Coordinates of C-alpha atoms in Angstrom, one line a residue:
M260 CA 0.0 0.0 0.0
T261 CA 1.3 3.4 -0.9
E262 CA 2.0 5.5 2.2
R263 CA -0.2 8.6 2.2
P264 CA 1.6 12.0 2.8
R265 CA 1.3 13.1 6.4
P266 CA 0.8 16.7 7.5
T267 CA 3.9 18.5 8.5
T268 CA 4.2 18.6 12.2
N269 CA 5.1 21.7 14.3
V270 CA 8.5 20.2 14.9
G271 CA 9.0 19.9 11.1
L272 CA 8.0 23.5 10.6
R273 CA 10.4 24.6 13.3
L274 CA 13.2 22.6 11.7
I275 CA 12.5 24.1 8.3
A276 CA 12.6 27.6 9.8
L277 CA 15.8 26.9 11.6
L278 CA 17.5 25.5 8.5
T279 CA 16.3 28.6 6.5
A280 CA 17.7 30.9 9.1
L281 CA 21.0 29.1 9.2
T282 CA 21.2 29.3 5.4
L283 CA 20.6 33.0 5.5
L284 CA 23.0 33.7 8.4
G285 CA 25.7 31.3 7.4
P286 CA 28.8 31.9 5.2
Q287 CA 27.9 32.2 1.5
A288 CA 29.3 33.6 -1.6
A289 CA 28.4 37.2 -2.4
P290 CA 25.9 37.6 -5.3
V291 CA 27.5 37.6 -8.7
G292 CA 28.9 41.0 -9.7
I293 CA 29.1 42.6 -6.2
A294 CA 32.9 42.6 -6.3
E295 CA 33.0 44.1 -9.8
L296 CA 30.5 46.8 -8.7
L297 CA 32.6 47.7 -5.7
R298 CA 35.8 47.9 -7.8
H299 CA 34.0 50.1 -10.3
A300 CA 32.8 52.4 -7.5
D301 CA 36.3 52.7 -6.2
A302 CA 37.7 53.5 -9.7
T303 CA 35.1 56.0 -10.6
T304 CA 35.4 57.7 -7.2
A305 CA 39.1 58.1 -7.8
Q306 CA 38.3 59.7 -11.2
Q307 CA 35.8 62.0 -9.4
D308 CA 32.9 60.6 -11.4
Y309 CA 30.7 60.5 -8.4
A310 CA 27.5 59.8 -10.3
A311 CA 28.9 56.6 -11.8
A312 CA 30.2 55.5 -8.3
A313 CA 26.8 56.2 -6.8
D314 CA 25.1 54.1 -9.6
A315 CA 27.4 51.2 -8.9
L316 CA 26.9 51.3 -5.2
A317 CA 23.2 51.7 -5.5
E318 CA 23.1 48.5 -7.6
A319 CA 25.3 46.7 -5.1
A320 CA 22.9 47.8 -2.3
R321 CA 19.9 46.6 -4.3
R322 CA 21.5 43.2 -4.5
L323 CA 22.4 43.1 -0.8
P324 CA 19.7 45.1 0.9
Y325 CA 20.4 43.6 4.3
D326 CA 24.0 44.8 4.4
A327 CA 23.8 48.0 6.5
K328 CA 27.4 49.0 5.8
L329 CA 26.9 48.7 2.0
V330 CA 23.6 50.6 2.1
Q331 CA 25.3 53.3 4.1
R332 CA 28.2 53.5 1.7
A333 CA 25.7 53.9 -1.2
G334 CA 24.0 56.7 0.7
L335 CA 27.3 58.5 1.2
A336 CA 28.0 58.1 -2.5
E337 CA 24.6 59.6 -3.3
I338 CA 25.6 62.7 -1.3
S339 CA 28.8 63.1 -3.4
A340 CA 26.7 62.8 -6.5
G341 CA 24.3 65.5 -5.3
R342 CA 21.4 63.1 -5.1
F343 CA 20.3 64.2 -1.6
D344 CA 16.8 62.8 -1.4
S345 CA 18.1 59.3 -2.5
A346 CA 20.9 59.7 0.0
I347 CA 18.5 60.4 2.9
A348 CA 16.4 57.4 2.0
R349 CA 19.4 55.1 1.9
L350 CA 20.9 56.4 5.1
Q351 CA 17.6 56.0 6.9
S352 CA 17.4 52.4 5.6
A353 CA 20.9 51.8 6.9
A354 CA 19.8 53.1 10.3
A355 CA 16.7 50.8 10.2
L356 CA 19.0 47.8 9.6
S357 CA 21.7 48.5 12.3
G358 CA 20.5 51.4 14.4
W359 CA 21.4 55.1 14.4
T360 CA 25.0 55.9 14.9
P361 CA 26.7 59.4 15.2
G362 CA 28.2 58.8 11.8
L363 CA 24.8 58.2 10.2
R364 CA 23.4 61.3 11.9
V365 CA 26.2 63.4 10.5
A366 CA 25.7 62.0 7.0
V367 CA 22.0 62.5 7.0
G368 CA 22.6 66.1 8.2
D369 CA 25.0 66.6 5.3
A370 CA 22.3 65.4 2.9
Y371 CA 19.7 67.6 4.3
L372 CA 22.0 70.6 4.1
G373 CA 22.7 69.7 0.5
K374 CA 19.0 69.9 -0.4
G375 CA 18.7 73.2 1.4
D376 CA 17.0 72.1 4.6
R377 CA 19.4 73.6 7.2
A378 CA 17.0 73.2 10.1
A379 CA 16.8 69.4 9.5
A380 CA 20.6 69.3 9.1
I381 CA 21.1 71.1 12.4
A382 CA 18.7 68.7 14.2
H383 CA 20.6 65.6 13.0
W384 CA 24.0 67.1 13.8
E385 CA 22.8 68.1 17.3
E386 CA 21.8 64.5 17.9
A387 CA 25.3 63.4 16.8
L388 CA 26.9 66.0 19.0
A389 CA 25.3 64.5 22.1
E390 CA 27.5 61.4 21.5
L391 CA 30.5 63.2 19.9
P392 CA 30.8 66.4 22.0
S393 CA 34.4 67.1 20.9
E394 CA 34.3 66.0 17.3
D395 CA 36.0 68.9 15.5
A396 CA 34.4 68.3 12.0
L397 CA 31.0 68.2 13.6
L398 CA 31.6 71.3 15.7
A399 CA 32.7 73.1 12.5
R400 CA 29.5 72.0 10.7
L401 CA 27.3 73.3 13.4
A402 CA 29.3 76.6 13.8
S403 CA 28.8 77.3 10.1
A404 CA 25.2 76.3 10.1
Y405 CA 24.3 78.3 13.2
E406 CA 25.9 81.3 11.7
A407 CA 24.1 81.0 8.4
D408 CA 20.9 80.6 10.4
G409 CA 21.5 83.8 12.3
Q410 CA 22.1 81.9 15.6
F411 CA 25.3 83.8 16.3
T412 CA 25.5 82.9 20.0
R413 CA 25.4 79.2 19.3
A414 CA 27.9 79.6 16.5
A415 CA 30.3 81.3 18.9
E416 CA 29.8 78.5 21.4
M417 CA 30.8 75.9 18.8
L418 CA 33.8 77.9 17.8
N419 CA 34.9 78.3 21.5
R420 CA 34.5 74.5 21.8
R421 CA 36.8 74.0 18.9
L422 CA 39.4 76.4 20.4
Q423 CA 39.2 74.6 23.8
A424 CA 39.8 71.3 21.9
G425 CA 43.1 72.8 20.6
R426 CA 42.0 73.9 17.1
R427 CA 43.5 77.4 17.1
E428 CA 43.6 77.9 13.4
P429 CA 43.6 81.6 12.3
A430 CA 40.2 81.1 10.5
V431 CA 38.6 79.9 13.7
L432 CA 40.0 82.7 15.7
Y433 CA 39.0 85.3 13.1
R434 CA 35.4 83.9 12.8
L435 CA 34.9 84.0 16.5
A436 CA 36.3 87.6 16.7
L437 CA 33.9 88.8 14.0
I438 CA 30.8 87.1 15.6
T439 CA 31.7 88.5 19.0
A440 CA 32.2 92.0 17.5
A441 CA 28.8 91.9 15.9
T442 CA 26.9 90.5 18.9
A443 CA 28.8 91.7 22.0
P444 CA 31.2 94.5 21.1
A445 CA 32.2 95.0 24.7
E446 CA 33.7 91.5 24.7
A447 CA 35.3 91.6 21.3
I448 CA 38.7 93.3 21.9
A449 CA 40.3 90.2 23.3
P450 CA 39.4 87.8 20.5
L451 CA 40.2 90.5 17.9
T452 CA 43.6 91.0 19.5
V453 CA 44.3 87.2 19.3
A454 CA 43.2 87.1 15.7
A455 CA 45.3 90.2 14.9
E456 CA 48.4 88.8 16.4
V457 CA 48.4 85.4 14.7
P458 CA 50.1 85.7 11.3
S459 CA 47.4 85.0 8.6
D460 CA 45.4 86.5 5.8
F461 CA 42.9 87.7 8.4
A462 CA 45.3 89.6 10.7
T463 CA 45.0 93.0 8.9
A464 CA 41.2 92.9 8.9
A465 CA 41.2 92.0 12.6
R466 CA 43.5 94.9 13.5
K467 CA 41.4 97.3 11.5
L468 CA 38.2 96.2 13.1
R469 CA 39.8 96.3 16.6
S470 CA 41.0 99.9 16.0
A471 CA 37.6 101.0 14.9
L472 CA 35.9 99.3 17.8
Q473 CA 38.3 100.9 20.3
E474 CA 37.6 104.4 18.8
A475 CA 33.8 103.7 18.9
Q476 CA 33.9 102.5 22.5
A477 CA 35.8 105.7 23.6
Q478 CA 32.6 107.6 22.6
G479 CA 30.6 105.7 25.2
I480 CA 27.5 105.4 23.0
P481 CA 26.4 101.8 22.5
A482 CA 24.4 102.6 19.4
Y483 CA 27.4 104.2 17.8
T484 CA 29.6 101.3 18.7
F485 CA 27.2 98.8 17.0
G486 CA 26.9 101.2 14.0
R487 CA 30.7 101.5 13.6
V488 CA 31.1 97.7 13.9
G489 CA 28.4 97.3 11.3
Y490 CA 30.1 99.7 8.9
E491 CA 33.4 97.9 9.2
L492 CA 31.7 94.6 8.6
V493 CA 30.1 96.1 5.5
Q494 CA 33.6 96.9 4.2
L495 CA 34.5 93.3 4.8
Q496 CA 31.4 92.1 3.0
E497 CA 30.3 90.2 6.1
W498 CA 26.7 91.0 5.3
A499 CA 24.8 88.9 7.8
L500 CA 26.9 90.0 10.7
A501 CA 26.8 93.6 9.5
E502 CA 23.0 93.4 9.4
H503 CA 22.9 92.1 12.9
A504 CA 25.1 94.9 14.3
L505 CA 23.3 97.6 12.4
A506 CA 19.9 96.3 13.5
Q507 CA 21.2 96.6 17.1
A508 CA 22.3 100.1 16.4
V509 CA 18.9 101.3 15.1
T510 CA 17.1 99.5 17.9
L511 CA 19.2 101.4 20.5
D512 CA 18.9 104.7 18.6
P513 CA 15.9 104.8 16.2
T514 CA 17.2 108.2 14.8
Y515 CA 20.5 106.8 13.6
A516 CA 20.1 107.6 9.9
D517 CA 23.5 106.3 8.6
A518 CA 23.0 102.9 10.3
Y519 CA 19.6 102.6 8.6
A520 CA 21.3 103.3 5.2
Y521 CA 24.0 100.7 5.7
L522 CA 21.4 98.3 7.1
G523 CA 19.6 98.6 3.7
L524 CA 22.8 97.8 1.9
A525 CA 23.4 94.7 4.1
Q526 CA 19.9 93.5 3.4
D527 CA 20.2 94.1 -0.4
S528 CA 23.5 92.3 -0.5
Q529 CA 21.8 89.2 0.9
G530 CA 19.1 89.2 -1.7
R531 CA 16.5 90.8 0.4
D532 CA 14.8 94.2 -0.1
G533 CA 16.4 97.0 1.9
Q534 CA 14.1 99.7 0.6
A535 CA 12.3 100.3 3.9
S536 CA 15.6 100.9 5.6
Y537 CA 16.7 103.4 2.9
E538 CA 13.4 105.2 3.1
R539 CA 13.7 105.6 6.9
A540 CA 17.3 106.9 6.4
V541 CA 16.2 109.5 3.9
Q542 CA 13.4 110.6 6.2
L543 CA 15.8 111.0 9.1
A544 CA 18.6 112.7 7.1
P545 CA 17.3 114.3 3.9
Q546 CA 20.5 116.3 3.5
S547 CA 22.9 113.3 3.6
P548 CA 24.6 112.7 0.2
L549 CA 25.7 109.3 1.4
I550 CA 22.2 108.1 2.1
H551 CA 20.9 109.4 -1.3
Y552 CA 23.8 107.7 -3.0
L553 CA 23.2 104.4 -1.3
F554 CA 19.5 104.6 -2.1
G555 CA 20.4 105.3 -5.8
L556 CA 22.6 102.2 -5.8
H557 CA 19.8 100.2 -4.4
Y558 CA 17.6 101.0 -7.5
R559 CA 20.6 100.5 -9.8
R560 CA 21.2 97.0 -8.5
R561 CA 17.5 96.3 -9.2
G562 CA 17.9 97.5 -12.8
E563 CA 15.7 100.5 -12.1
S564 CA 18.0 103.3 -13.2
A565 CA 15.2 105.7 -13.9
K566 CA 14.2 105.5 -10.2
A567 CA 17.9 105.7 -9.2
L568 CA 18.6 109.0 -11.0
P569 CA 16.7 111.4 -8.6
Y570 CA 18.6 110.0 -5.6
L571 CA 21.9 110.1 -7.4
Q572 CA 21.3 113.6 -8.6
T573 CA 20.4 114.8 -5.1
A574 CA 23.5 113.2 -3.8
Q575 CA 25.6 115.0 -6.4
R576 CA 23.9 118.3 -5.6
L577 CA 24.8 117.8 -1.9
D578 CA 28.4 116.6 -2.7
P579 CA 29.3 118.0 -6.2
Q580 CA 33.0 117.0 -5.9
N581 CA 32.5 113.3 -5.5
P582 CA 33.6 111.4 -8.6
A583 CA 31.9 108.1 -7.6
I584 CA 28.5 109.8 -7.7
A585 CA 29.2 111.3 -11.1
A586 CA 30.2 107.9 -12.4
E587 CA 27.1 106.2 -11.0
I588 CA 24.9 108.8 -12.7
G589 CA 26.8 108.0 -16.0
G590 CA 25.9 104.4 -15.5
A591 CA 22.3 105.2 -14.9
Y592 CA 22.0 107.2 -18.0
A593 CA 23.9 104.6 -20.1
A594 CA 21.6 101.9 -18.9
Q595 CA 18.6 103.9 -20.3
G596 CA 20.4 104.4 -23.6
D597 CA 21.0 108.2 -23.0
L598 CA 24.5 108.2 -24.2
V599 CA 24.8 112.0 -24.4
N600 CA 24.1 112.6 -20.7
A601 CA 26.0 109.5 -19.8
E602 CA 29.1 110.9 -21.5
V603 CA 28.8 114.1 -19.6
A604 CA 28.6 112.3 -16.3
F605 CA 31.5 109.9 -16.9
T606 CA 33.6 112.8 -18.2
R607 CA 32.8 114.8 -15.0
A608 CA 34.0 111.8 -12.9
V609 CA 37.5 111.8 -14.6
E610 CA 37.7 115.6 -14.3
L611 CA 37.1 115.2 -10.5
A612 CA 39.7 112.4 -10.2
P613 CA 42.1 112.7 -13.1
N614 CA 44.7 110.3 -11.6
D615 CA 42.3 107.5 -10.6
A616 CA 42.5 104.7 -13.1
K617 CA 39.0 103.3 -12.2
F618 CA 37.2 106.4 -13.4
W619 CA 39.2 106.4 -16.7
L620 CA 38.3 102.8 -17.1
L621 CA 34.6 103.5 -16.6
L622 CA 34.8 106.2 -19.2
A623 CA 36.7 103.9 -21.6
R624 CA 34.3 101.0 -21.1
F625 CA 31.3 103.4 -21.7
Y626 CA 32.7 104.4 -25.1
V627 CA 33.9 100.9 -26.0
D628 CA 30.9 98.9 -24.8
N629 CA 28.5 101.2 -26.7
E630 CA 30.9 101.5 -29.7
F631 CA 30.4 105.2 -29.4
K632 CA 33.2 107.7 -30.2
V633 CA 35.7 104.9 -29.8
A634 CA 38.4 106.3 -32.1
E635 CA 38.1 109.9 -30.9
L636 CA 37.7 109.4 -27.1
G637 CA 37.3 105.7 -26.2
L638 CA 40.8 104.7 -27.2
P639 CA 42.6 107.6 -25.5
A640 CA 40.6 106.9 -22.3
A641 CA 41.5 103.2 -22.4
R642 CA 45.2 104.1 -22.9
Q643 CA 45.0 106.4 -19.9
A644 CA 43.4 103.8 -17.7
A645 CA 46.0 101.2 -18.7
G646 CA 48.8 103.7 -18.1
L647 CA 47.6 104.6 -14.7
D648 CA 47.2 100.9 -13.6
E649 CA 49.5 98.6 -15.6
N650 CA 48.3 95.5 -13.6
S651 CA 44.6 96.0 -14.4
A652 CA 43.3 93.2 -16.5
L653 CA 40.1 95.2 -17.1
A654 CA 42.1 98.2 -18.4
A655 CA 44.1 96.0 -20.7
D656 CA 40.8 94.4 -21.9
A657 CA 39.2 97.8 -22.6
H658 CA 42.4 98.9 -24.4
G659 CA 42.5 95.8 -26.5
Y660 CA 38.9 96.0 -27.6
A661 CA 39.2 99.7 -28.4
L662 CA 42.1 98.9 -30.7
I663 CA 40.0 96.1 -32.4
V664 CA 37.0 98.4 -32.9
T665 CA 39.3 101.0 -34.5
G666 CA 40.8 98.3 -36.8
D667 CA 44.1 97.5 -35.1
F668 CA 43.6 93.8 -34.8
V669 CA 47.2 92.8 -34.1
N670 CA 47.8 95.1 -31.2
G671 CA 44.2 94.6 -30.0
R672 CA 44.7 90.9 -29.7
K673 CA 48.0 91.4 -27.9
Q674 CA 46.2 93.6 -25.3
L675 CA 43.5 91.0 -24.8
E676 CA 46.1 88.3 -24.3
R677 CA 47.8 90.5 -21.8
A678 CA 44.5 90.9 -20.0
L679 CA 44.0 87.1 -19.8
A680 CA 47.6 86.7 -18.6
L681 CA 46.7 89.1 -15.7
D682 CA 43.3 87.5 -15.1
P683 CA 42.7 84.1 -16.8
S684 CA 39.1 84.1 -15.7
L685 CA 38.1 87.5 -17.1
P686 CA 34.9 86.8 -19.1
S687 CA 34.9 90.1 -21.0
A688 CA 38.4 89.4 -22.4
Y689 CA 37.2 86.1 -23.9
Y690 CA 34.1 87.8 -25.2
H691 CA 36.1 90.5 -26.9
L692 CA 38.5 87.8 -28.3
G693 CA 35.5 86.0 -29.7
R694 CA 34.3 89.2 -31.3
L695 CA 37.7 89.6 -33.0
Y696 CA 37.5 86.1 -34.4
Q697 CA 34.0 86.8 -35.6
I698 CA 35.2 89.8 -37.5
Q699 CA 38.0 87.7 -39.0
N700 CA 35.5 85.0 -40.0
K701 CA 37.2 82.4 -37.8
A702 CA 34.0 80.6 -36.7
D703 CA 35.6 77.8 -34.7
E704 CA 37.9 80.1 -32.7
A705 CA 35.1 82.5 -32.1
R706 CA 32.8 79.8 -30.8
A707 CA 35.5 78.5 -28.4
A708 CA 36.2 82.0 -27.0
L709 CA 32.6 83.0 -26.7
S710 CA 31.6 79.7 -25.1
H711 CA 34.4 80.3 -22.6
A712 CA 33.0 83.7 -21.8
L713 CA 29.5 82.3 -21.4
A714 CA 30.8 79.6 -19.0
L715 CA 32.6 82.2 -16.9
D716 CA 29.5 84.5 -16.7
P717 CA 26.4 82.4 -17.4
Q718 CA 23.9 84.7 -15.7
G719 CA 25.7 88.0 -16.1
P720 CA 25.8 90.7 -18.8
V721 CA 28.9 89.3 -20.5
G722 CA 27.3 85.9 -20.7
R723 CA 24.2 87.3 -22.3
L724 CA 26.3 89.1 -24.9
A725 CA 28.3 86.0 -25.6
L726 CA 25.1 84.0 -26.1
Q727 CA 23.8 86.5 -28.6
A728 CA 27.1 86.5 -30.5
L729 CA 27.1 82.6 -30.5
A730 CA 23.7 82.7 -32.1
L731 CA 25.1 84.6 -35.0
L732 CA 27.8 82.1 -35.8
P733 CA 27.3 79.9 -38.8

């Protein structure tokens, strides 16, 4: 008689489960191709082809989804490739497999910062800091993120912790000194002195800020101290810190007109609208040429030269001997296509400062860029600018293009090559070289030079001109 199959007993089920578990956990060969994928990831990483490395590691992680270290490595590669959402998902998967570690927290924070979510990045880094309280790279990340977030007190705390751990690099000392000056000027002399005395690229700026702070403190007026610090930070283009100091100045003294004007400048320079600050400044000090000039610059930066002109003209009426105001008026007229009045204004600027190369350069660029009176006045102005500042790449560029416009291609090209020797990343010199090749019907050379100009200034005025010129090539 044939034996009938019997139902599997509970013991049998447990045995099958045990054998399955042992099979999964026991030694086994890696899936086919894993080693090749890892070698490819290493090779492409060495070649800085991060996208290819991330692709290889993503495929390896797909084949071994239970290998937490491999999944984490794939997530790190996604960060290098700029694929931040994918990186976050992979790193969270790695954490689900093996638990959160400080390293995973730091990596996820890096990915969130890469996608622009600074708050999430800070939250993850803070979690990591609880377990790695002296990790310098983590302290540096948090110091930078806190400062970018306007949390200056916390940024200073992170920098102090780095110093206490022995990281006394000039950049750390200088950063701490600047933040202290902007937030607590009374406490800033000591860190500024330390930053000033350590030989570095920052020492001169630290000494200048310390001197200004000491002069301001001697007046005994807290609002003025914050205002003076804010002004010095504007000169250093430390816009966020300058805004903080200047905001403190106008809070302490709501009638502080100059502080309002520089506050507007700091706001504009961070991509925000400083108009309300300028309006308050003009209301408080209607006879200040500086405030009218800065308000005019505000509109010029926004491309509203017609609105800028009344403020610039008022500034000139109040300070008629200032060449910078005259030059800015020239730029405002030129932007509106009024070449006659622009010429008058630019000429006035060089009359007021006949030995200053930058005003001759502005006059030369006006003539050359507009191809207006180049032979009669543009070329002499360019020669004057180049003679006053022999190391100016911009002056050599203007001189070269003036020569080209007037037909002297050989010497014009020599001047453009000189400009590029002085500044190999000057987009206008490549644009003008491309225009020369265009005139000479050298389409390939023109395309190469114009493309280089476009790459160097993709969103700027030279880039736009280069793009228009490229469209005309055969």
